[in-house]
Amino acid sequence: WNIYAAQASDGDNWNNDSPRCKEILVNDILKFVQYFAYVEIMPRHHQSLWEAYLTIKEACPEFAMQHIESVKDIY
């Protein structure tokens, strides 16, 4: 029950993979964690994975998202 997970990515994903990633996260992962954070490290516009995950953020309070423009912004 005390599982906290994080995913850091550049978000670059095949467009048809993003809905599947969302499905796995919602149906197979979120029910087992207290908190899940997704961080996208991308200096440009958001990628398809970010767009797919936005609907999770709205529906699940245990899911958080953050955009980081460069690696140096992590610290």
N, CA, C and O atoms as a CHARMM CRD file, in Angstrom:
* protein
*
  300
    1    1 TRP  N      0.81900  -1.19800   0.00000 PROA 1      0.00000
    2    1 TRP  CA     0.00000   0.00000   0.00000 PROA 1      0.00000
    3    1 TRP  C      0.85700   1.25400   0.00000 PROA 1      0.00000
    4    1 TRP  O      0.48100   2.25300  -0.61300 PROA 1      0.00000
    5    2 ASN  N      1.98300   1.22400   0.66300 PROA 2      0.00000
    6    2 ASN  CA     2.85700   2.40200   0.70300 PROA 2      0.00000
    7    2 ASN  C      3.80000   2.42800  -0.48700 PROA 2      0.00000
    8    2 ASN  O      5.02200   2.44000  -0.33300 PROA 2      0.00000
    9    3 ILE  N      3.22300   2.43500  -1.65200 PROA 3      0.00000
   10    3 ILE  CA     4.00700   2.47300  -2.88200 PROA 3      0.00000
   11    3 ILE  C      3.83800   3.84600  -3.52400 PROA 3      0.00000
   12    3 ILE  O      2.72300   4.31500  -3.75100 PROA 3      0.00000
   13    4 TYR  N      4.95600   4.46600  -3.80600 PROA 4      0.00000
   14    4 TYR  CA     4.98200   5.75900  -4.47400 PROA 4      0.00000
   15    4 TYR  C      5.83900   5.58300  -5.72400 PROA 4      0.00000
   16    4 TYR  O      6.97600   5.11900  -5.64300 PROA 4      0.00000
   17    5 ALA  N      5.29900   5.94900  -6.86400 PROA 5      0.00000
   18    5 ALA  CA     6.00900   5.71500  -8.12100 PROA 5      0.00000
   19    5 ALA  C      6.17600   7.02400  -8.88000 PROA 5      0.00000
   20    5 ALA  O      5.41700   7.97600  -8.70200 PROA 5      0.00000
   21    6 ALA  N      7.18800   7.03900  -9.72400 PROA 6      0.00000
   22    6 ALA  CA     7.42600   8.20900 -10.56300 PROA 6      0.00000
   23    6 ALA  C      7.90200   7.75200 -11.93900 PROA 6      0.00000
   24    6 ALA  O      8.58600   6.73900 -12.08300 PROA 6      0.00000
   25    7 GLN  N      7.52100   8.51900 -12.92300 PROA 7      0.00000
   26    7 GLN  CA     7.96100   8.27600 -14.29400 PROA 7      0.00000
   27    7 GLN  C      8.51500   9.59000 -14.83100 PROA 7      0.00000
   28    7 GLN  O      7.81900  10.60600 -14.84100 PROA 7      0.00000
   29    8 ALA  N      9.74300   9.56900 -15.26900 PROA 8      0.00000
   30    8 ALA  CA    10.34800  10.73300 -15.91200 PROA 8      0.00000
   31    8 ALA  C     10.60800  10.36400 -17.36600 PROA 8      0.00000
   32    8 ALA  O     11.14900   9.29800 -17.66100 PROA 8      0.00000
   33    9 SER  N     10.21800  11.25500 -18.26900 PROA 9      0.00000
   34    9 SER  CA    10.30900  10.92900 -19.68400 PROA 9      0.00000
   35    9 SER  C     10.43400  12.19900 -20.50000 PROA 9      0.00000
   36    9 SER  O     10.07700  13.28600 -20.04600 PROA 9      0.00000
   37   10 ASP  N     10.94600  12.04700 -21.71200 PROA 10     0.00000
   38   10 ASP  CA    10.88400  13.16800 -22.64000 PROA 10     0.00000
   39   10 ASP  C      9.52500  13.19300 -23.33400 PROA 10     0.00000
   40   10 ASP  O      9.23700  14.09700 -24.11800 PROA 10     0.00000
   41   11 GLY  N      8.69600  12.20100 -23.04200 PROA 11     0.00000
   42   11 GLY  CA     7.34000  12.15000 -23.57500 PROA 11     0.00000
   43   11 GLY  C      7.25200  11.70300 -25.01700 PROA 11     0.00000
   44   11 GLY  O      6.16000  11.53500 -25.56000 PROA 11     0.00000
   45   12 ASP  N      8.39500  11.51200 -25.63300 PROA 12     0.00000
   46   12 ASP  CA     8.39400  11.11600 -27.03800 PROA 12     0.00000
   47   12 ASP  C      7.91300   9.67600 -27.14900 PROA 12     0.00000
   48   12 ASP  O      8.57500   8.75200 -26.67800 PROA 12     0.00000
   49   13 ASN  N      6.79100   9.50000 -27.75600 PROA 13     0.00000
   50   13 ASN  CA     6.12900   8.21300 -27.80200 PROA 13     0.00000
   51   13 ASN  C      5.37300   8.12900 -29.12700 PROA 13     0.00000
   52   13 ASN  O      4.93400   9.15000 -29.65600 PROA 13     0.00000
   53   14 TRP  N      5.22200   6.94300 -29.65300 PROA 14     0.00000
   54   14 TRP  CA     4.35900   6.78200 -30.82000 PROA 14     0.00000
   55   14 TRP  C      2.95000   7.16800 -30.40500 PROA 14     0.00000
   56   14 TRP  O      2.48700   6.77700 -29.33300 PROA 14     0.00000
   57   15 ASN  N      2.27200   7.92500 -31.23800 PROA 15     0.00000
   58   15 ASN  CA     0.93500   8.41100 -30.88300 PROA 15     0.00000
   59   15 ASN  C     -0.01800   7.28900 -30.49400 PROA 15     0.00000
   60   15 ASN  O     -0.82800   7.46100 -29.58300 PROA 15     0.00000
   61   16 ASN  N      0.06200   6.14700 -31.16400 PROA 16     0.00000
   62   16 ASN  CA    -0.86100   5.06200 -30.83700 PROA 16     0.00000
   63   16 ASN  C     -0.43800   4.30400 -29.57400 PROA 16     0.00000
   64   16 ASN  O     -1.21900   3.50400 -29.05800 PROA 16     0.00000
   65   17 ASP  N      0.77800   4.53400 -29.06200 PROA 17     0.00000
   66   17 ASP  CA     1.20600   3.91600 -27.80600 PROA 17     0.00000
   67   17 ASP  C      0.68500   4.67000 -26.57900 PROA 17     0.00000
   68   17 ASP  O      0.47100   4.06900 -25.52600 PROA 17     0.00000
   69   18 SER  N      0.48600   5.95600 -26.71100 PROA 18     0.00000
   70   18 SER  CA     0.08900   6.76900 -25.56300 PROA 18     0.00000
   71   18 SER  C     -1.23700   6.33500 -24.94200 PROA 18     0.00000
   72   18 SER  O     -1.31400   6.25500 -23.71600 PROA 18     0.00000
   73   19 PRO  N     -2.28500   6.05000 -25.72000 PROA 19     0.00000
   74   19 PRO  CA    -3.51500   5.56000 -25.10000 PROA 19     0.00000
   75   19 PRO  C     -3.30700   4.24200 -24.34900 PROA 19     0.00000
   76   19 PRO  O     -3.93700   4.01400 -23.31700 PROA 19     0.00000
   77   20 ARG  N     -2.44300   3.38900 -24.85000 PROA 20     0.00000
   78   20 ARG  CA    -2.14800   2.11800 -24.17000 PROA 20     0.00000
   79   20 ARG  C     -1.40400   2.37000 -22.85600 PROA 20     0.00000
   80   20 ARG  O     -1.68000   1.71600 -21.85000 PROA 20     0.00000
   81   21 CYS  N     -0.47000   3.30900 -22.86500 PROA 21     0.00000
   82   21 CYS  CA     0.24300   3.66500 -21.63400 PROA 21     0.00000
   83   21 CYS  C     -0.73800   4.19200 -20.58700 PROA 21     0.00000
   84   21 CYS  O     -0.65200   3.85000 -19.40800 PROA 21     0.00000
   85   22 LYS  N     -1.65500   5.01700 -21.03400 PROA 22     0.00000
   86   22 LYS  CA    -2.68000   5.54800 -20.13000 PROA 22     0.00000
   87   22 LYS  C     -3.52300   4.40900 -19.56400 PROA 22     0.00000
   88   22 LYS  O     -3.78800   4.37500 -18.36200 PROA 22     0.00000
   89   23 GLU  N     -3.93500   3.50300 -20.39500 PROA 23     0.00000
   90   23 GLU  CA    -4.75300   2.36400 -19.97300 PROA 23     0.00000
   91   23 GLU  C     -4.02400   1.51400 -18.92500 PROA 23     0.00000
   92   23 GLU  O     -4.62100   1.12200 -17.92200 PROA 23     0.00000
   93   24 ILE  N     -2.76700   1.23600 -19.14700 PROA 24     0.00000
   94   24 ILE  CA    -1.98300   0.44600 -18.19400 PROA 24     0.00000
   95   24 ILE  C     -1.85600   1.19200 -16.87300 PROA 24     0.00000
   96   24 ILE  O     -1.99500   0.60100 -15.80200 PROA 24     0.00000
   97   25 LEU  N     -1.59300   2.47900 -16.95400 PROA 25     0.00000
   98   25 LEU  CA    -1.45200   3.27500 -15.73900 PROA 25     0.00000
   99   25 LEU  C     -2.74400   3.28100 -14.92700 PROA 25     0.00000
  100   25 LEU  O     -2.72100   3.05800 -13.71600 PROA 25     0.00000
  101   26 VAL  N     -3.85100   3.53300 -15.58200 PROA 26     0.00000
  102   26 VAL  CA    -5.13900   3.61500 -14.87900 PROA 26     0.00000
  103   26 VAL  C     -5.60400   2.25100 -14.37900 PROA 26     0.00000
  104   26 VAL  O     -6.02600   2.13100 -13.22900 PROA 26     0.00000
  105   27 ASN  N     -5.53700   1.23700 -15.20800 PROA 27     0.00000
  106   27 ASN  CA    -6.11900  -0.06000 -14.86300 PROA 27     0.00000
  107   27 ASN  C     -5.20300  -0.99500 -14.07800 PROA 27     0.00000
  108   27 ASN  O     -5.68000  -1.86200 -13.34600 PROA 27     0.00000
  109   28 ASP  N     -3.89100  -0.82400 -14.22900 PROA 28     0.00000
  110   28 ASP  CA    -2.97800  -1.79000 -13.62700 PROA 28     0.00000
  111   28 ASP  C     -2.02200  -1.21700 -12.58600 PROA 28     0.00000
  112   28 ASP  O     -1.45200  -1.97300 -11.79900 PROA 28     0.00000
  113   29 ILE  N     -1.83700   0.08600 -12.56500 PROA 29     0.00000
  114   29 ILE  CA    -0.83900   0.65200 -11.65100 PROA 29     0.00000
  115   29 ILE  C     -1.46000   1.51900 -10.56700 PROA 29     0.00000
  116   29 ILE  O     -1.17600   1.31600  -9.38700 PROA 29     0.00000
  117   30 LEU  N     -2.29600   2.47600 -10.93400 PROA 30     0.00000
  118   30 LEU  CA    -2.79400   3.44900  -9.96100 PROA 30     0.00000
  119   30 LEU  C     -3.54700   2.83400  -8.78300 PROA 30     0.00000
  120   30 LEU  O     -3.52300   3.38300  -7.68200 PROA 30     0.00000
  121   31 LYS  N     -4.19900   1.72700  -8.99900 PROA 31     0.00000
  122   31 LYS  CA    -4.95000   1.11700  -7.89500 PROA 31     0.00000
  123   31 LYS  C     -4.03800   0.52200  -6.82100 PROA 31     0.00000
  124   31 LYS  O     -4.50600   0.17300  -5.73700 PROA 31     0.00000
  125   32 PHE  N     -2.74100   0.40500  -7.11200 PROA 32     0.00000
  126   32 PHE  CA    -1.79600  -0.17200  -6.16100 PROA 32     0.00000
  127   32 PHE  C     -0.87500   0.85100  -5.51100 PROA 32     0.00000
  128   32 PHE  O     -0.07200   0.48900  -4.65200 PROA 32     0.00000
  129   33 VAL  N     -0.97100   2.11200  -5.89600 PROA 33     0.00000
  130   33 VAL  CA    -0.05200   3.11600  -5.36400 PROA 33     0.00000
  131   33 VAL  C     -0.79100   4.20500  -4.59200 PROA 33     0.00000
  132   33 VAL  O     -1.96700   4.48100  -4.83000 PROA 33     0.00000
  133   34 GLN  N     -0.06600   4.80700  -3.67000 PROA 34     0.00000
  134   34 GLN  CA    -0.58800   5.96000  -2.95000 PROA 34     0.00000
  135   34 GLN  C     -0.46400   7.22900  -3.79600 PROA 34     0.00000
  136   34 GLN  O     -1.29500   8.13400  -3.72100 PROA 34     0.00000
  137   35 TYR  N      0.59500   7.26200  -4.59900 PROA 35     0.00000
  138   35 TYR  CA     0.89700   8.47600  -5.35400 PROA 35     0.00000
  139   35 TYR  C      1.72800   8.09700  -6.57600 PROA 35     0.00000
  140   35 TYR  O      2.60800   7.24000  -6.49800 PROA 35     0.00000
  141   36 PHE  N      1.44500   8.73500  -7.69000 PROA 36     0.00000
  142   36 PHE  CA     2.20800   8.52100  -8.91700 PROA 36     0.00000
  143   36 PHE  C      2.49500   9.88600  -9.52400 PROA 36     0.00000
  144   36 PHE  O      1.58700  10.69600  -9.71200 PROA 36     0.00000
  145   37 ALA  N      3.74900  10.13300  -9.82700 PROA 37     0.00000
  146   37 ALA  CA     4.14600  11.40100 -10.43200 PROA 37     0.00000
  147   37 ALA  C      4.72000  11.15400 -11.82700 PROA 37     0.00000
  148   37 ALA  O      5.53700  10.25700 -12.03500 PROA 37     0.00000
  149   38 TYR  N      4.27700  11.96000 -12.75700 PROA 38     0.00000
  150   38 TYR  CA     4.82300  11.92500 -14.11500 PROA 38     0.00000
  151   38 TYR  C      5.51700  13.24900 -14.36800 PROA 38     0.00000
  152   38 TYR  O      4.91800  14.31100 -14.20100 PROA 38     0.00000
  153   39 VAL  N      6.78000  13.19000 -14.77000 PROA 39     0.00000
  154   39 VAL  CA     7.55400  14.37800 -15.08600 PROA 39     0.00000
  155   39 VAL  C      7.98900  14.28300 -16.53800 PROA 39     0.00000
  156   39 VAL  O      8.59800  13.30200 -16.96200 PROA 39     0.00000
  157   40 GLU  N      7.66100  15.32600 -17.28800 PROA 40     0.00000
  158   40 GLU  CA     8.08200  15.36600 -18.68700 PROA 40     0.00000
  159   40 GLU  C      9.18600  16.40300 -18.84100 PROA 40     0.00000
  160   40 GLU  O      8.99200  17.58400 -18.55000 PROA 40     0.00000
  161   41 ILE  N     10.33900  15.95000 -19.29900 PROA 41     0.00000
  162   41 ILE  CA    11.49000  16.82100 -19.50800 PROA 41     0.00000
  163   41 ILE  C     11.57500  17.10400 -20.99900 PROA 41     0.00000
  164   41 ILE  O     12.05600  16.28200 -21.77900 PROA 41     0.00000
  165   42 MET  N     11.10000  18.27800 -21.37500 PROA 42     0.00000
  166   42 MET  CA    11.00400  18.60800 -22.79200 PROA 42     0.00000
  167   42 MET  C     11.03200  20.12600 -22.94300 PROA 42     0.00000
  168   42 MET  O     10.16600  20.80400 -22.39100 PROA 42     0.00000
  169   43 PRO  N     11.99500  20.67700 -23.67200 PROA 43     0.00000
  170   43 PRO  CA    12.05400  22.13400 -23.83500 PROA 43     0.00000
  171   43 PRO  C     11.01400  22.68100 -24.81900 PROA 43     0.00000
  172   43 PRO  O     10.78300  23.88900 -24.88700 PROA 43     0.00000
  173   44 ARG  N     10.40100  21.79000 -25.56500 PROA 44     0.00000
  174   44 ARG  CA     9.41400  22.24200 -26.55500 PROA 44     0.00000
  175   44 ARG  C      8.00100  21.91300 -26.07700 PROA 44     0.00000
  176   44 ARG  O      7.77900  21.67800 -24.89000 PROA 44     0.00000
  177   45 HSD  N      7.07900  21.89800 -26.98100 PROA 45     0.00000
  178   45 HSD  CA     5.68800  21.60000 -26.67200 PROA 45     0.00000
  179   45 HSD  C      5.54500  20.17600 -26.13200 PROA 45     0.00000
  180   45 HSD  O      6.41400  19.32800 -26.33900 PROA 45     0.00000
  181   46 HSD  N      4.45500  19.93600 -25.45200 PROA 46     0.00000
  182   46 HSD  CA     4.22300  18.61300 -24.86800 PROA 46     0.00000
  183   46 HSD  C      4.04000  17.55300 -25.93800 PROA 46     0.00000
  184   46 HSD  O      3.59000  17.82800 -27.05000 PROA 46     0.00000
  185   47 GLN  N      4.40000  16.34700 -25.57100 PROA 47     0.00000
  186   47 GLN  CA     4.30700  15.20900 -26.46800 PROA 47     0.00000
  187   47 GLN  C      2.97400  14.48000 -26.25200 PROA 47     0.00000
  188   47 GLN  O      2.18400  14.87600 -25.39500 PROA 47     0.00000
  189   48 SER  N      2.72800  13.43600 -27.01500 PROA 48     0.00000
  190   48 SER  CA     1.44200  12.73300 -26.97500 PROA 48     0.00000
  191   48 SER  C      1.19600  12.05100 -25.63600 PROA 48     0.00000
  192   48 SER  O      0.04300  11.90800 -25.22900 PROA 48     0.00000
  193   49 LEU  N      2.24100  11.62700 -24.94600 PROA 49     0.00000
  194   49 LEU  CA     2.04500  10.98600 -23.64800 PROA 49     0.00000
  195   49 LEU  C      1.49200  11.97500 -22.63500 PROA 49     0.00000
  196   49 LEU  O      0.62500  11.61900 -21.83700 PROA 49     0.00000
  197   50 TRP  N      1.97000  13.19600 -22.65400 PROA 50     0.00000
  198   50 TRP  CA     1.45100  14.24500 -21.77200 PROA 50     0.00000
  199   50 TRP  C     -0.04200  14.45300 -22.03100 PROA 50     0.00000
  200   50 TRP  O     -0.83600  14.53400 -21.09400 PROA 50     0.00000
  201   51 GLU  N     -0.40600  14.53600 -23.28100 PROA 51     0.00000
  202   51 GLU  CA    -1.80800  14.75500 -23.63600 PROA 51     0.00000
  203   51 GLU  C     -2.68400  13.59200 -23.15200 PROA 51     0.00000
  204   51 GLU  O     -3.79200  13.81800 -22.66500 PROA 51     0.00000
  205   52 ALA  N     -2.21000  12.38200 -23.27800 PROA 52     0.00000
  206   52 ALA  CA    -2.97400  11.21900 -22.81600 PROA 52     0.00000
  207   52 ALA  C     -3.11000  11.21500 -21.30200 PROA 52     0.00000
  208   52 ALA  O     -4.15900  10.84700 -20.77200 PROA 52     0.00000
  209   53 TYR  N     -2.05900  11.62000 -20.60500 PROA 53     0.00000
  210   53 TYR  CA    -2.07400  11.59800 -19.14200 PROA 53     0.00000
  211   53 TYR  C     -2.88400  12.74300 -18.53700 PROA 53     0.00000
  212   53 TYR  O     -3.27700  12.65200 -17.37400 PROA 53     0.00000
  213   54 LEU  N     -3.14400  13.80500 -19.27700 PROA 54     0.00000
  214   54 LEU  CA    -3.90400  14.93100 -18.73700 PROA 54     0.00000
  215   54 LEU  C     -5.26800  14.50700 -18.18900 PROA 54     0.00000
  216   54 LEU  O     -5.70500  15.02200 -17.15900 PROA 54     0.00000
  217   55 THR  N     -5.92900  13.59400 -18.85000 PROA 55     0.00000
  218   55 THR  CA    -7.25200  13.17300 -18.37700 PROA 55     0.00000
  219   55 THR  C     -7.15100  12.37300 -17.08200 PROA 55     0.00000
  220   55 THR  O     -8.09800  12.35000 -16.29600 PROA 55     0.00000
  221   56 ILE  N     -6.02500  11.72400 -16.85200 PROA 56     0.00000
  222   56 ILE  CA    -5.82800  11.01200 -15.58600 PROA 56     0.00000
  223   56 ILE  C     -5.70800  12.02000 -14.45900 PROA 56     0.00000
  224   56 ILE  O     -6.29100  11.83400 -13.39100 PROA 56     0.00000
  225   57 LYS  N     -4.95900  13.08100 -14.68900 PROA 57     0.00000
  226   57 LYS  CA    -4.75500  14.11700 -13.67500 PROA 57     0.00000
  227   57 LYS  C     -6.08300  14.68600 -13.19400 PROA 57     0.00000
  228   57 LYS  O     -6.26100  14.94800 -12.00400 PROA 57     0.00000
  229   58 GLU  N     -6.99400  14.87200 -14.10600 PROA 58     0.00000
  230   58 GLU  CA    -8.29900  15.44400 -13.76300 PROA 58     0.00000
  231   58 GLU  C     -9.14500  14.48300 -12.93800 PROA 58     0.00000
  232   58 GLU  O     -9.96000  14.92600 -12.12900 PROA 58     0.00000
  233   59 ALA  N     -8.97100  13.19200 -13.12300 PROA 59     0.00000
  234   59 ALA  CA    -9.83000  12.19500 -12.47700 PROA 59     0.00000
  235   59 ALA  C     -9.22200  11.53800 -11.24000 PROA 59     0.00000
  236   59 ALA  O     -9.95400  10.97000 -10.43000 PROA 59     0.00000
  237   60 CYS  N     -7.91300  11.60000 -11.07800 PROA 60     0.00000
  238   60 CYS  CA    -7.24400  10.86700  -9.99600 PROA 60     0.00000
  239   60 CYS  C     -6.39200  11.80200  -9.14900 PROA 60     0.00000
  240   60 CYS  O     -5.35900  12.27900  -9.61800 PROA 60     0.00000
  241   61 PRO  N     -6.80000  12.07400  -7.91300 PROA 61     0.00000
  242   61 PRO  CA    -6.02200  12.98400  -7.06400 PROA 61     0.00000
  243   61 PRO  C     -4.65300  12.43000  -6.67600 PROA 61     0.00000
  244   61 PRO  O     -3.78100  13.19200  -6.25900 PROA 61     0.00000
  245   62 GLU  N     -4.44900  11.12600  -6.80500 PROA 62     0.00000
  246   62 GLU  CA    -3.15600  10.53300  -6.45700 PROA 62     0.00000
  247   62 GLU  C     -2.15500  10.59400  -7.61600 PROA 62     0.00000
  248   62 GLU  O     -1.05000  10.05800  -7.51800 PROA 62     0.00000
  249   63 PHE  N     -2.54500  11.24400  -8.70600 PROA 63     0.00000
  250   63 PHE  CA    -1.68300  11.36300  -9.88200 PROA 63     0.00000
  251   63 PHE  C     -1.28800  12.82600 -10.06300 PROA 63     0.00000
  252   63 PHE  O     -2.13700  13.71600 -10.03900 PROA 63     0.00000
  253   64 ALA  N      0.01500  13.06300 -10.24500 PROA 64     0.00000
  254   64 ALA  CA     0.50200  14.42500 -10.44500 PROA 64     0.00000
  255   64 ALA  C      1.37400  14.48000 -11.69400 PROA 64     0.00000
  256   64 ALA  O      2.01700  13.50100 -12.07300 PROA 64     0.00000
  257   65 MET  N      1.37600  15.64500 -12.31600 PROA 65     0.00000
  258   65 MET  CA     2.18800  15.85500 -13.51700 PROA 65     0.00000
  259   65 MET  C      2.96600  17.15800 -13.36700 PROA 65     0.00000
  260   65 MET  O      2.49300  18.12200 -12.76600 PROA 65     0.00000
  261   66 GLN  N      4.17000  17.15700 -13.92900 PROA 66     0.00000
  262   66 GLN  CA     4.97700  18.37400 -13.92600 PROA 66     0.00000
  263   66 GLN  C      5.80000  18.43100 -15.19600 PROA 66     0.00000
  264   66 GLN  O      6.32900  17.41700 -15.65100 PROA 66     0.00000
  265   67 HSD  N      5.90500  19.61200 -15.76000 PROA 67     0.00000
  266   67 HSD  CA     6.71100  19.82700 -16.95000 PROA 67     0.00000
  267   67 HSD  C      8.02600  20.47200 -16.53100 PROA 67     0.00000
  268   67 HSD  O      8.03100  21.46300 -15.80200 PROA 67     0.00000
  269   68 ILE  N      9.12400  19.91800 -16.98600 PROA 68     0.00000
  270   68 ILE  CA    10.45400  20.45600 -16.71600 PROA 68     0.00000
  271   68 ILE  C     11.09800  20.72200 -18.06600 PROA 68     0.00000
  272   68 ILE  O     11.11000  19.86000 -18.94500 PROA 68     0.00000
  273   69 GLU  N     11.62900  21.92000 -18.21600 PROA 69     0.00000
  274   69 GLU  CA    12.19000  22.28400 -19.51600 PROA 69     0.00000
  275   69 GLU  C     13.57100  21.71300 -19.77500 PROA 69     0.00000
  276   69 GLU  O     13.92900  21.46400 -20.92600 PROA 69     0.00000
  277   70 SER  N     14.34900  21.50200 -18.73100 PROA 70     0.00000
  278   70 SER  CA    15.67800  20.93900 -18.91600 PROA 70     0.00000
  279   70 SER  C     16.07800  20.13700 -17.69600 PROA 70     0.00000
  280   70 SER  O     15.46500  20.26400 -16.63600 PROA 70     0.00000
  281   71 VAL  N     17.08300  19.32600 -17.83400 PROA 71     0.00000
  282   71 VAL  CA    17.54300  18.47600 -16.74400 PROA 71     0.00000
  283   71 VAL  C     17.95300  19.30800 -15.52900 PROA 71     0.00000
  284   71 VAL  O     17.74300  18.88200 -14.39400 PROA 71     0.00000
  285   72 LYS  N     18.53000  20.48000 -15.75000 PROA 72     0.00000
  286   72 LYS  CA    18.97700  21.31100 -14.63700 PROA 72     0.00000
  287   72 LYS  C     17.81000  21.79300 -13.76300 PROA 72     0.00000
  288   72 LYS  O     18.02600  22.15300 -12.60600 PROA 72     0.00000
  289   73 ASP  N     16.59300  21.80700 -14.28800 PROA 73     0.00000
  290   73 ASP  CA    15.42700  22.22600 -13.51100 PROA 73     0.00000
  291   73 ASP  C     14.98800  21.19200 -12.48100 PROA 73     0.00000
  292   73 ASP  O     14.16000  21.49400 -11.62100 PROA 73     0.00000
  293   74 ILE  N     15.52300  19.99400 -12.55200 PROA 74     0.00000
  294   74 ILE  CA    15.14100  18.94000 -11.61400 PROA 74     0.00000
  295   74 ILE  C     15.64800  19.26900 -10.21700 PROA 74     0.00000
  296   74 ILE  O     14.95700  18.99900  -9.23500 PROA 74     0.00000
  297   75 TYR  N     16.82200  19.83600 -10.11200 PROA 75     0.00000
  298   75 TYR  CA    17.41700  20.08000  -8.79400 PROA 75     0.00000
  299   75 TYR  C     17.03700  21.40200  -8.24700 PROA 75     0.00000
  300   75 TYR  O     17.45600  21.75800  -7.14500 PROA 75     0.00000
